[in-house]
PDB file of C-alpha atoms in Angstrom:
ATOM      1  CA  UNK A  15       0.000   0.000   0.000  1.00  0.00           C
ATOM      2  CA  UNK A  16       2.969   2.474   0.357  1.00  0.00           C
ATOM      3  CA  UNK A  17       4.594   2.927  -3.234  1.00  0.00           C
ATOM      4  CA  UNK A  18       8.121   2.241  -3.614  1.00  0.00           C
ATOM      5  CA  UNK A  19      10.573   5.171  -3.329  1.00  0.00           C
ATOM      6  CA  UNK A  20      14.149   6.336  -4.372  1.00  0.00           C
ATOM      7  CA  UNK A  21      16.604   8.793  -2.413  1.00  0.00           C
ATOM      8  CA  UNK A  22      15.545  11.197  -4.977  1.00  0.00           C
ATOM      9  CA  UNK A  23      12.452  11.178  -3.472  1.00  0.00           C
ATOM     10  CA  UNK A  24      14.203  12.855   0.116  1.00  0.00           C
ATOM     11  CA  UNK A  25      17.313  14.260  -1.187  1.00  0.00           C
ATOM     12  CA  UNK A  26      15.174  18.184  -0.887  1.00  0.00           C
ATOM     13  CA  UNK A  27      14.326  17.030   2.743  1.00  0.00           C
ATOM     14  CA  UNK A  28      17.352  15.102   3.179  1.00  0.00           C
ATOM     15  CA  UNK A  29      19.603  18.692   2.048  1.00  0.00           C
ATOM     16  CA  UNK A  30      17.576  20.859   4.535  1.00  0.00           C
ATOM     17  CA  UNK A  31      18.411  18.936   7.174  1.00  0.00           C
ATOM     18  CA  UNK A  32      21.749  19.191   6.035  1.00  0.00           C
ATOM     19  CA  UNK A  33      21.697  23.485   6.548  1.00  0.00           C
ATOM     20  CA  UNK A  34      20.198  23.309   9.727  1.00  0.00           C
ATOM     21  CA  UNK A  35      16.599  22.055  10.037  1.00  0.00           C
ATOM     22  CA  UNK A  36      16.545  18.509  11.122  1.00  0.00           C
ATOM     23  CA  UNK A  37      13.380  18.863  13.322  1.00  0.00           C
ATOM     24  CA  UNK A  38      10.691  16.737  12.805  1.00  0.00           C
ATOM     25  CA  UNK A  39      12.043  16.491   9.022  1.00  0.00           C
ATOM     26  CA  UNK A  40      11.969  12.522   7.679  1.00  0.00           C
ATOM     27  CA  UNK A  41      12.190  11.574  11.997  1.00  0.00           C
ATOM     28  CA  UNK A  42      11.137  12.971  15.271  1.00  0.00           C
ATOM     29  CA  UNK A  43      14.449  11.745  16.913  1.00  0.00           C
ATOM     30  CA  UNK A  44      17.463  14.121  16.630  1.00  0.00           C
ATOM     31  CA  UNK A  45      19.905  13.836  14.401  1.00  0.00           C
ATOM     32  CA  UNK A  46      23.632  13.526  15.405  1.00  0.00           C
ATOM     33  CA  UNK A  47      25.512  13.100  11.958  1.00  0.00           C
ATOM     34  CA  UNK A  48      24.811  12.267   8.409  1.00  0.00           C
ATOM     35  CA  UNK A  49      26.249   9.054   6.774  1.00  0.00           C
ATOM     36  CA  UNK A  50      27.303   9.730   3.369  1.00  0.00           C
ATOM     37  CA  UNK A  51      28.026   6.729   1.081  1.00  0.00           C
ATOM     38  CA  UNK A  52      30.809   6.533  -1.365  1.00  0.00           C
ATOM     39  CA  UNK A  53      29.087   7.118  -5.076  1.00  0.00           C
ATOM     40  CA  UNK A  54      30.206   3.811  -6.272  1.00  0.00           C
ATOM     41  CA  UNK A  55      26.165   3.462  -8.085  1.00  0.00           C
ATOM     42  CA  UNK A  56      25.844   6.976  -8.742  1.00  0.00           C
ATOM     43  CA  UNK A  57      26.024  10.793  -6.688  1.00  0.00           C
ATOM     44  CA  UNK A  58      26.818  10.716  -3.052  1.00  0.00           C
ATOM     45  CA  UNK A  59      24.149  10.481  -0.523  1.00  0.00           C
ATOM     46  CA  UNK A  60      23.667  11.415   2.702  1.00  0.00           C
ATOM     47  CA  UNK A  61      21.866   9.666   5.507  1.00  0.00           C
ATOM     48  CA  UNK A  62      20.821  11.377   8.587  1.00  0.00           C
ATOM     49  CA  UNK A  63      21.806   9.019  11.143  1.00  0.00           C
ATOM     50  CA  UNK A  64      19.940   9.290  15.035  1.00  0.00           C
ATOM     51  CA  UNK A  65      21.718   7.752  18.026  1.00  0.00           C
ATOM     52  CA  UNK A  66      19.459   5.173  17.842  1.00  0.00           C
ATOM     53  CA  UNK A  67      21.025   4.274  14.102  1.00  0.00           C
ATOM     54  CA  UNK A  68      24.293   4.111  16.019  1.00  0.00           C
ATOM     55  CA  UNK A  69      23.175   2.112  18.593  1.00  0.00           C
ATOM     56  CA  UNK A  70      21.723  -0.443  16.191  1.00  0.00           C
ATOM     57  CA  UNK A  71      24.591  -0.725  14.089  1.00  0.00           C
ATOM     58  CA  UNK A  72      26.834  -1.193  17.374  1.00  0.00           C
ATOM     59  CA  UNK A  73      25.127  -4.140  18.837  1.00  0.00           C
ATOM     60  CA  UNK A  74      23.996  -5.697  15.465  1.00  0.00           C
ATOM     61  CA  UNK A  75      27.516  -5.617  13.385  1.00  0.00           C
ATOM     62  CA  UNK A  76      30.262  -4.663  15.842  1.00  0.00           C
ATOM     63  CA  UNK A  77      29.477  -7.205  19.056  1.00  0.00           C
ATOM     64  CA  UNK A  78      28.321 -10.023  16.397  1.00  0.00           C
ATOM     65  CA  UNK A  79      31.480  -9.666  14.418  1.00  0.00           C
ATOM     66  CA  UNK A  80      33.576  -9.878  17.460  1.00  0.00           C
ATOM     67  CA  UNK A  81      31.006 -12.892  19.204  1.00  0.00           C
ATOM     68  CA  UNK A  82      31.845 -14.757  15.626  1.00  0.00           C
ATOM     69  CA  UNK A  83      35.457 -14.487  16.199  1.00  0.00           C
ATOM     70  CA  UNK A  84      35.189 -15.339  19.809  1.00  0.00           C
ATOM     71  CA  UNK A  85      33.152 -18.745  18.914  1.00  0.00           C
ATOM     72  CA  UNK A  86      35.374 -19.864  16.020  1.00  0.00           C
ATOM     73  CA  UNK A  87      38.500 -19.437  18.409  1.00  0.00           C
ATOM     74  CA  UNK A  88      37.042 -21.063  21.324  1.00  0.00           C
ATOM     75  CA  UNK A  89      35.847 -24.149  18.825  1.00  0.00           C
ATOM     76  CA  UNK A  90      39.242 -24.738  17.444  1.00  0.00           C
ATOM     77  CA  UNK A  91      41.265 -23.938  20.410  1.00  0.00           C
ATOM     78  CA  UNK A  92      43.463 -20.986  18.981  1.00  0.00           C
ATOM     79  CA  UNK A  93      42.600 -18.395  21.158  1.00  0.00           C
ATOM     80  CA  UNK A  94      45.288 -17.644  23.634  1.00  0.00           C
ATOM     81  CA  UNK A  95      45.107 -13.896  25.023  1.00  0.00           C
ATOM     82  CA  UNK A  96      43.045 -10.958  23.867  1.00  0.00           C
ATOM     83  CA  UNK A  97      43.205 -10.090  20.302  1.00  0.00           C
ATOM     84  CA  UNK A  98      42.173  -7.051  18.057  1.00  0.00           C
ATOM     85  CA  UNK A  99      40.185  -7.192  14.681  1.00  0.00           C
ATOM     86  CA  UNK A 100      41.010  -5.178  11.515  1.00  0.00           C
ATOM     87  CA  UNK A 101      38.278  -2.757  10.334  1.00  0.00           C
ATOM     88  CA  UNK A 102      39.109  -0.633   7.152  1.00  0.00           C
ATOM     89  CA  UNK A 103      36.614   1.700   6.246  1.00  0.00           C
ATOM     90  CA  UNK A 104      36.813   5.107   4.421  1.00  0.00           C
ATOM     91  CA  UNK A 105      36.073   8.443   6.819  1.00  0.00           C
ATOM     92  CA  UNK A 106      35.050  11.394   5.612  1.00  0.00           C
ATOM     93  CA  UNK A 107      35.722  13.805   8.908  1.00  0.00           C
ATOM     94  CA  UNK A 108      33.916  16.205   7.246  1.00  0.00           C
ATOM     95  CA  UNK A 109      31.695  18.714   9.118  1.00  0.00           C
ATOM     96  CA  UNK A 110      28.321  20.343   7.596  1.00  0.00           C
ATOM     97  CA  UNK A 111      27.054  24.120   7.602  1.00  0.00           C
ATOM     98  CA  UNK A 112      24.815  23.309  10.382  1.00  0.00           C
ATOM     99  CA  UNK A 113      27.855  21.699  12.774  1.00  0.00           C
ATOM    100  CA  UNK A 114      27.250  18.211  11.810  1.00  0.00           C
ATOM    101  CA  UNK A 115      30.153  15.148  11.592  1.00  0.00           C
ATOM    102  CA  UNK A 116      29.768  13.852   8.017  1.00  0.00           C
ATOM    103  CA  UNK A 117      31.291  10.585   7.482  1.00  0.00           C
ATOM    104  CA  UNK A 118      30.460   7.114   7.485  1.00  0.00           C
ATOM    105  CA  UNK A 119      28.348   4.842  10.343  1.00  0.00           C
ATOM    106  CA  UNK A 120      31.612   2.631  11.180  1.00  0.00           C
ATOM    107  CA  UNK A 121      33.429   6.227  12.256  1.00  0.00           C
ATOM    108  CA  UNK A 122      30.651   7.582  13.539  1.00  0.00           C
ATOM    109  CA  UNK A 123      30.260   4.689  16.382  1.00  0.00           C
ATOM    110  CA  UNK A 124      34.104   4.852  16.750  1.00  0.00           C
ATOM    111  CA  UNK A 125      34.285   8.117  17.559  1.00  0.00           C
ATOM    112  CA  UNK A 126      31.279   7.547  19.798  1.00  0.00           C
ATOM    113  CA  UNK A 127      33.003   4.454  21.699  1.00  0.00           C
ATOM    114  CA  UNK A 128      36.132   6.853  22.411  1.00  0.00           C
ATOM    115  CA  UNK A 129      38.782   4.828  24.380  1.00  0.00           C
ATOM    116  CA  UNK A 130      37.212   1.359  24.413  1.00  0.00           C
ATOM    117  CA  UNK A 131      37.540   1.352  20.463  1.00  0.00           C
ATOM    118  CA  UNK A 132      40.635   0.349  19.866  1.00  0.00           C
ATOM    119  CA  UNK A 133      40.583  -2.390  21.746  1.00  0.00           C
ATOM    120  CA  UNK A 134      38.117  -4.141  19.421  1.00  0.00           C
ATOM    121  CA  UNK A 135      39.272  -2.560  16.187  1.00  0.00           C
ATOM    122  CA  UNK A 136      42.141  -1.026  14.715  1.00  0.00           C
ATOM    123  CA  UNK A 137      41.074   2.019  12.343  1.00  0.00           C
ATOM    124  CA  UNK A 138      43.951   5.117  11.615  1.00  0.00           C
ATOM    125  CA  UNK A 139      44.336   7.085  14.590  1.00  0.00           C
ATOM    126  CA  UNK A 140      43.748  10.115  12.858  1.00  0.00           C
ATOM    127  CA  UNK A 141      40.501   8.867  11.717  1.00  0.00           C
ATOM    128  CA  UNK A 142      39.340   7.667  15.509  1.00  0.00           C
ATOM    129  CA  UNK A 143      39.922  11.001  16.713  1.00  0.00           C
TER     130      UNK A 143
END
């Protein structure tokens, strides 16, 4: 019952949000950055991202990746002391006209994580902080 849509069907909401006016605009929860993707199908887009976006992608992709590891070690016996993972993922770091972080929802979470992060994953320095 609800037709199909395409980013191009946001992008004018999706951009005001961008200058400044994110309330109430596509969400009722705040938003804290925008996710922008890398153009490989196309234009950049951006994706306003809510603490609760972060939150999801932290419990659903970082703990499973690391519970995955953990299991597979613990099966096969080669798990001797702590150990890190290897994350590579592109950052933007940039910041929009309304204050924003732009960048991607891996560096968002890091950044958000702070001191704990690089104990689970090992991303640039310059790009955790």
């Amino acid at each position: 019952m609800v037709p199909i849509t395409t980013y191009d069907d946001y992008k004018e909401y999706i951009e005001k949000m961008m200058k400044g006016s994110t309330k109430n605009i596509l969400t009722t929860l705040p938003i804290i950055s925008f996710a922008e993707t890398t153009g490989s199908t196309g234009e950049k887009k951006f994706i306003p991202i809510t603490q609760k976006d972060v939150n999801i992608y932290t419990k659903y992709t970082v703990t499973r990746m690391l519970a995955t590891a953990d299991n597979y070690h613990k099966k096969h016996g080669t798990r001797k002391k702590p150990f890190r993972g290897m994350f590579i993922s592109p950052a933007f770091d940039r910041v929009l006209e309304n204050g924003s972080l732009c960048s991607n929802i891996p560096d968002i979470a890091a950044k958000q994580l702070g001191w704990m992060y690089p104990l689970i994953l090992n991303v640039p320095f310059p790009k955790l902080f």
